[in-house]
PDB file of C-alpha atoms in Angstrom:
ATOM      1  CA  MET H   1      38.077  24.537  14.038  1.00 47.00           C
ATOM      2  CA  ASN H   2      39.107  25.417  10.448  1.00 52.00           C
ATOM      3  CA  ALA H   3      36.979  24.977   7.333  1.00 48.00           C
ATOM      4  CA  GLY H   4      38.650  21.601   6.489  1.00 55.00           C
ATOM      5  CA  GLU H   5      37.882  20.038   9.783  1.00 57.00           C
ATOM      6  CA  HIS H   6      34.286  21.281   9.608  1.00 58.00           C
ATOM      7  CA  GLY H   7      33.821  19.717   6.160  1.00 62.00           C
ATOM      8  CA  SER H   8      35.216  16.460   7.494  1.00 74.00           C
ATOM      9  CA  LEU H   9      32.833  16.476  10.382  1.00 75.00           C
ATOM     10  CA  LYS H  10      29.909  17.134   7.984  1.00 79.00           C
ATOM     11  CA  ALA H  11      30.863  14.131   5.953  1.00 75.00           C
ATOM     12  CA  PHE H  12      31.518  11.951   9.024  1.00 77.00           C
ATOM     13  CA  ILE H  13      28.211  12.461  10.712  1.00 84.00           C
ATOM     14  CA  PRO H  14      25.930  10.897   8.042  1.00 83.00           C
ATOM     15  CA  ILE H  15      28.246   7.973   7.653  1.00 78.00           C
ATOM     16  CA  TRP H  16      28.483   7.410  11.413  1.00 80.00           C
ATOM     17  CA  ILE H  17      24.642   7.646  11.856  1.00 86.00           C
ATOM     18  CA  THR H  18      24.062   5.150   9.047  1.00 80.00           C
ATOM     19  CA  GLN H  19      26.619   2.661  10.420  1.00 77.00           C
ATOM     20  CA  VAL H  20      25.041   2.894  13.932  1.00 82.00           C
ATOM     21  CA  LEU H  21      21.569   2.462  12.560  1.00 84.00           C
ATOM     22  CA  SER H  22      22.595  -0.479  10.396  1.00 77.00           C
ATOM     23  CA  THR H  23      24.346  -2.267  13.270  1.00 76.00           C
ATOM     24  CA  LEU H  24      21.481  -1.493  15.574  1.00 82.00           C
ATOM     25  CA  ALA H  25      18.954  -2.764  13.039  1.00 79.00           C
ATOM     26  CA  SER H  26      20.989  -5.897  12.367  1.00 76.00           C
ATOM     27  CA  SER H  27      21.253  -6.753  16.104  1.00 77.00           C
ATOM     28  CA  MET H  28      17.597  -6.073  16.763  1.00 83.00           C
ATOM     29  CA  SER H  29      16.503  -8.210  13.912  1.00 81.00           C
ATOM     30  CA  SER H  30      18.611 -11.115  15.155  1.00 80.00           C
ATOM     31  CA  PHE H  31      17.172 -10.832  18.567  1.00 85.00           C
ATOM     32  CA  ALA H  32      13.664 -10.413  17.281  1.00 85.00           C
ATOM     33  CA  LEU H  33      14.036 -13.383  15.036  1.00 86.00           C
ATOM     34  CA  ALA H  34      15.294 -15.553  17.758  1.00 88.00           C
ATOM     35  CA  ALA H  35      12.300 -14.498  19.878  1.00 90.00           C
ATOM     36  CA  TRP H  36       9.931 -15.147  17.015  1.00 88.00           C
ATOM     37  CA  VAL H  37      11.276 -18.668  16.388  1.00 90.00           C
ATOM     38  CA  TYR H  38      10.920 -19.412  20.047  1.00 92.00           C
ATOM     39  CA  GLU H  39       7.400 -18.082  20.158  1.00 91.00           C
ATOM     40  CA  GLN H  40       6.372 -20.159  17.052  1.00 87.00           C
ATOM     41  CA  THR H  41       8.138 -23.387  18.047  1.00 90.00           C
ATOM     42  CA  ARG H  42       8.539 -23.187  21.834  1.00 94.00           C
ATOM     43  CA  SER H  43      11.914 -24.817  21.232  1.00 94.00           C
ATOM     44  CA  ALA H  44      14.881 -23.406  22.969  1.00 94.00           C
ATOM     45  CA  THR H  45      17.030 -25.554  20.597  1.00 95.00           C
ATOM     46  CA  ALA H  46      15.529 -23.720  17.521  1.00 93.00           C
ATOM     47  CA  MET H  47      16.085 -20.400  19.165  1.00 93.00           C
ATOM     48  CA  ALA H  48      19.656 -21.181  20.054  1.00 94.00           C
ATOM     49  CA  MET H  49      20.185 -22.277  16.416  1.00 93.00           C
ATOM     50  CA  ILE H  50      19.224 -18.839  15.223  1.00 92.00           C
ATOM     51  CA  GLN H  51      21.482 -17.107  17.698  1.00 92.00           C
ATOM     52  CA  ALA H  52      24.410 -19.503  16.852  1.00 94.00           C
ATOM     53  CA  ALA H  53      23.731 -18.878  13.112  1.00 92.00           C
ATOM     54  CA  PHE H  54      24.247 -15.312  13.712  1.00 90.00           C
ATOM     55  CA  ILE H  55      27.096 -15.260  16.235  1.00 92.00           C
ATOM     56  CA  THR H  56      29.261 -18.155  14.801  1.00 95.00           C
ATOM     57  CA  PRO H  57      29.943 -16.568  11.410  1.00 92.00           C
ATOM     58  CA  PHE H  58      30.410 -13.201  13.039  1.00 90.00           C
ATOM     59  CA  LEU H  59      33.050 -14.675  15.469  1.00 93.00           C
ATOM     60  CA  ILE H  60      34.889 -16.721  12.579  1.00 95.00           C
ATOM     61  CA  MET H  61      34.789 -13.823  10.021  1.00 92.00           C
ATOM     62  CA  SER H  62      35.917 -11.363  12.661  1.00 89.00           C
ATOM     63  CA  PHE H  63      39.424 -12.936  12.606  1.00 91.00           C
ATOM     64  CA  PHE H  64      39.654 -12.374   8.897  1.00 92.00           C
ATOM     65  CA  ALA H  65      37.823  -9.089   8.615  1.00 91.00           C
ATOM     66  CA  GLY H  66      40.777  -6.780   9.597  1.00 89.00           C
ATOM     67  CA  PRO H  67      43.310  -8.199   7.185  1.00 91.00           C
ATOM     68  CA  ILE H  68      40.783  -8.372   4.318  1.00 92.00           C
ATOM     69  CA  ILE H  69      39.696  -4.837   4.930  1.00 90.00           C
ATOM     70  CA  ASP H  70      43.398  -3.601   5.151  1.00 90.00           C
ATOM     71  CA  ARG H  71      44.151  -5.145   1.728  1.00 92.00           C
ATOM     72  CA  SER H  72      40.985  -3.718   0.145  1.00 89.00           C
ATOM     73  CA  SER H  73      39.211  -0.525  -0.559  1.00 88.00           C
ATOM     74  CA  ARG H  74      37.914   0.369   2.921  1.00 84.00           C
ATOM     75  CA  LYS H  75      34.901   2.174   1.570  1.00 82.00           C
ATOM     76  CA  LEU H  76      34.042  -0.649  -0.711  1.00 89.00           C
ATOM     77  CA  MET H  77      34.296  -3.098   2.191  1.00 89.00           C
ATOM     78  CA  MET H  78      32.002  -0.970   4.223  1.00 84.00           C
ATOM     79  CA  ALA H  79      29.442  -0.843   1.456  1.00 86.00           C
ATOM     80  CA  LEU H  80      29.744  -4.524   0.828  1.00 89.00           C
ATOM     81  CA  SER H  81      29.397  -5.396   4.528  1.00 86.00           C
ATOM     82  CA  ASP H  82      26.201  -3.294   4.642  1.00 83.00           C
ATOM     83  CA  LEU H  83      24.902  -5.017   1.453  1.00 87.00           C
ATOM     84  CA  VAL H  84      25.488  -8.506   2.953  1.00 85.00           C
ATOM     85  CA  ALA H  85      23.739  -7.598   6.131  1.00 81.00           C
ATOM     86  CA  VAL H  86      20.801  -6.108   4.114  1.00 82.00           C
ATOM     87  CA  LEU H  87      20.662  -9.237   1.972  1.00 85.00           C
ATOM     88  CA  GLY H  88      20.303 -11.270   5.137  1.00 82.00           C
ATOM     89  CA  THR H  89      17.520  -9.055   6.277  1.00 81.00           C
ATOM     90  CA  ILE H  90      15.767  -9.156   2.826  1.00 85.00           C
ATOM     91  CA  GLY H  91      16.287 -12.986   3.037  1.00 82.00           C
ATOM     92  CA  ILE H  92      14.379 -13.089   6.351  1.00 82.00           C
ATOM     93  CA  LEU H  93      11.609 -10.933   4.971  1.00 84.00           C
ATOM     94  CA  ALA H  94      11.389 -13.154   1.847  1.00 84.00           C
ATOM     95  CA  VAL H  95      11.168 -16.287   4.133  1.00 82.00           C
ATOM     96  CA  PHE H  96       8.359 -14.801   6.088  1.00 82.00           C
ATOM     97  CA  LEU H  97       6.453 -13.568   3.062  1.00 86.00           C
ATOM     98  CA  SER H  98       6.671 -17.011   1.567  1.00 84.00           C
ATOM     99  CA  GLY H  99       4.159 -18.113   4.183  1.00 81.00           C
ATOM    100  CA  SER H 100       5.945 -21.197   5.287  1.00 77.00           C
ATOM    101  CA  PRO H 101       9.288 -20.236   6.855  1.00 81.00           C
ATOM    102  CA  ALA H 102      11.584 -23.172   7.148  1.00 85.00           C
ATOM    103  CA  LEU H 103      14.144 -23.175  10.012  1.00 88.00           C
ATOM    104  CA  TRP H 104      17.098 -23.678   7.704  1.00 90.00           C
ATOM    105  CA  MET H 105      16.117 -20.648   5.600  1.00 87.00           C
ATOM    106  CA  ILE H 106      15.947 -18.455   8.668  1.00 88.00           C
ATOM    107  CA  VAL H 107      19.317 -19.841   9.837  1.00 90.00           C
ATOM    108  CA  ALA H 108      20.889 -19.044   6.507  1.00 89.00           C
ATOM    109  CA  ALA H 109      19.588 -15.459   6.580  1.00 87.00           C
ATOM    110  CA  ALA H 110      20.949 -15.087  10.180  1.00 88.00           C
ATOM    111  CA  ALA H 111      24.269 -16.346   9.091  1.00 90.00           C
ATOM    112  CA  LEU H 112      24.462 -13.698   6.260  1.00 87.00           C
ATOM    113  CA  ASN H 113      23.640 -10.990   8.947  1.00 86.00           C
ATOM    114  CA  GLY H 114      26.432 -12.326  11.148  1.00 88.00           C
ATOM    115  CA  ILE H 115      28.896 -12.110   8.289  1.00 89.00           C
ATOM    116  CA  GLY H 116      27.904  -8.631   7.220  1.00 86.00           C
ATOM    117  CA  ASN H 117      28.227  -7.447  10.811  1.00 86.00           C
ATOM    118  CA  ALA H 118      31.637  -9.027  11.222  1.00 89.00           C
ATOM    119  CA  PHE H 119      32.898  -6.564   8.599  1.00 89.00           C
ATOM    120  CA  GLN H 120      30.804  -3.490   9.357  1.00 84.00           C
ATOM    121  CA  TRP H 121      32.604  -1.813  12.309  1.00 81.00           C
ATOM    122  CA  PRO H 122      36.163  -2.838  11.327  1.00 87.00           C
ATOM    123  CA  ALA H 123      35.518  -1.342   7.814  1.00 85.00           C
ATOM    124  CA  PHE H 124      33.970   1.811   9.296  1.00 81.00           C
ATOM    125  CA  SER H 125      36.870   2.112  11.812  1.00 81.00           C
ATOM    126  CA  ALA H 126      39.453   1.754   8.961  1.00 82.00           C
ATOM    127  CA  VAL H 127      37.614   4.415   6.935  1.00 78.00           C
ATOM    128  CA  LEU H 128      37.956   6.771   9.867  1.00 75.00           C
ATOM    129  CA  GLY H 129      41.552   5.973  10.531  1.00 70.00           C
TER     130      GLY H 129
END
């Protein structure tokens, strides 16, 4: 391994770790949120709405993520996708701190998480490629 490869590896590892942690945290929060909604409402429909709010935008935006990322700054898209996912998580926190979480607010925050996640791995993969 030469010095250039070692430097690239040193730069890659923190980016890889943060992306893995970000994706893991988003997925865990989506699952925990659905479980919490079910525990509070005892409604499988409400729980399914949360899961659908996360996965539907994820699936739809995944079709567009690659071409958008290819036409944009890949590093910027990676940062923006993380920002959108973080905003979704902050939105969830704000809803809970408000003391009266409405289902539509939780659904909106879950949708933001789904959109952010749709762009995270394609942007990360494009940065590597």
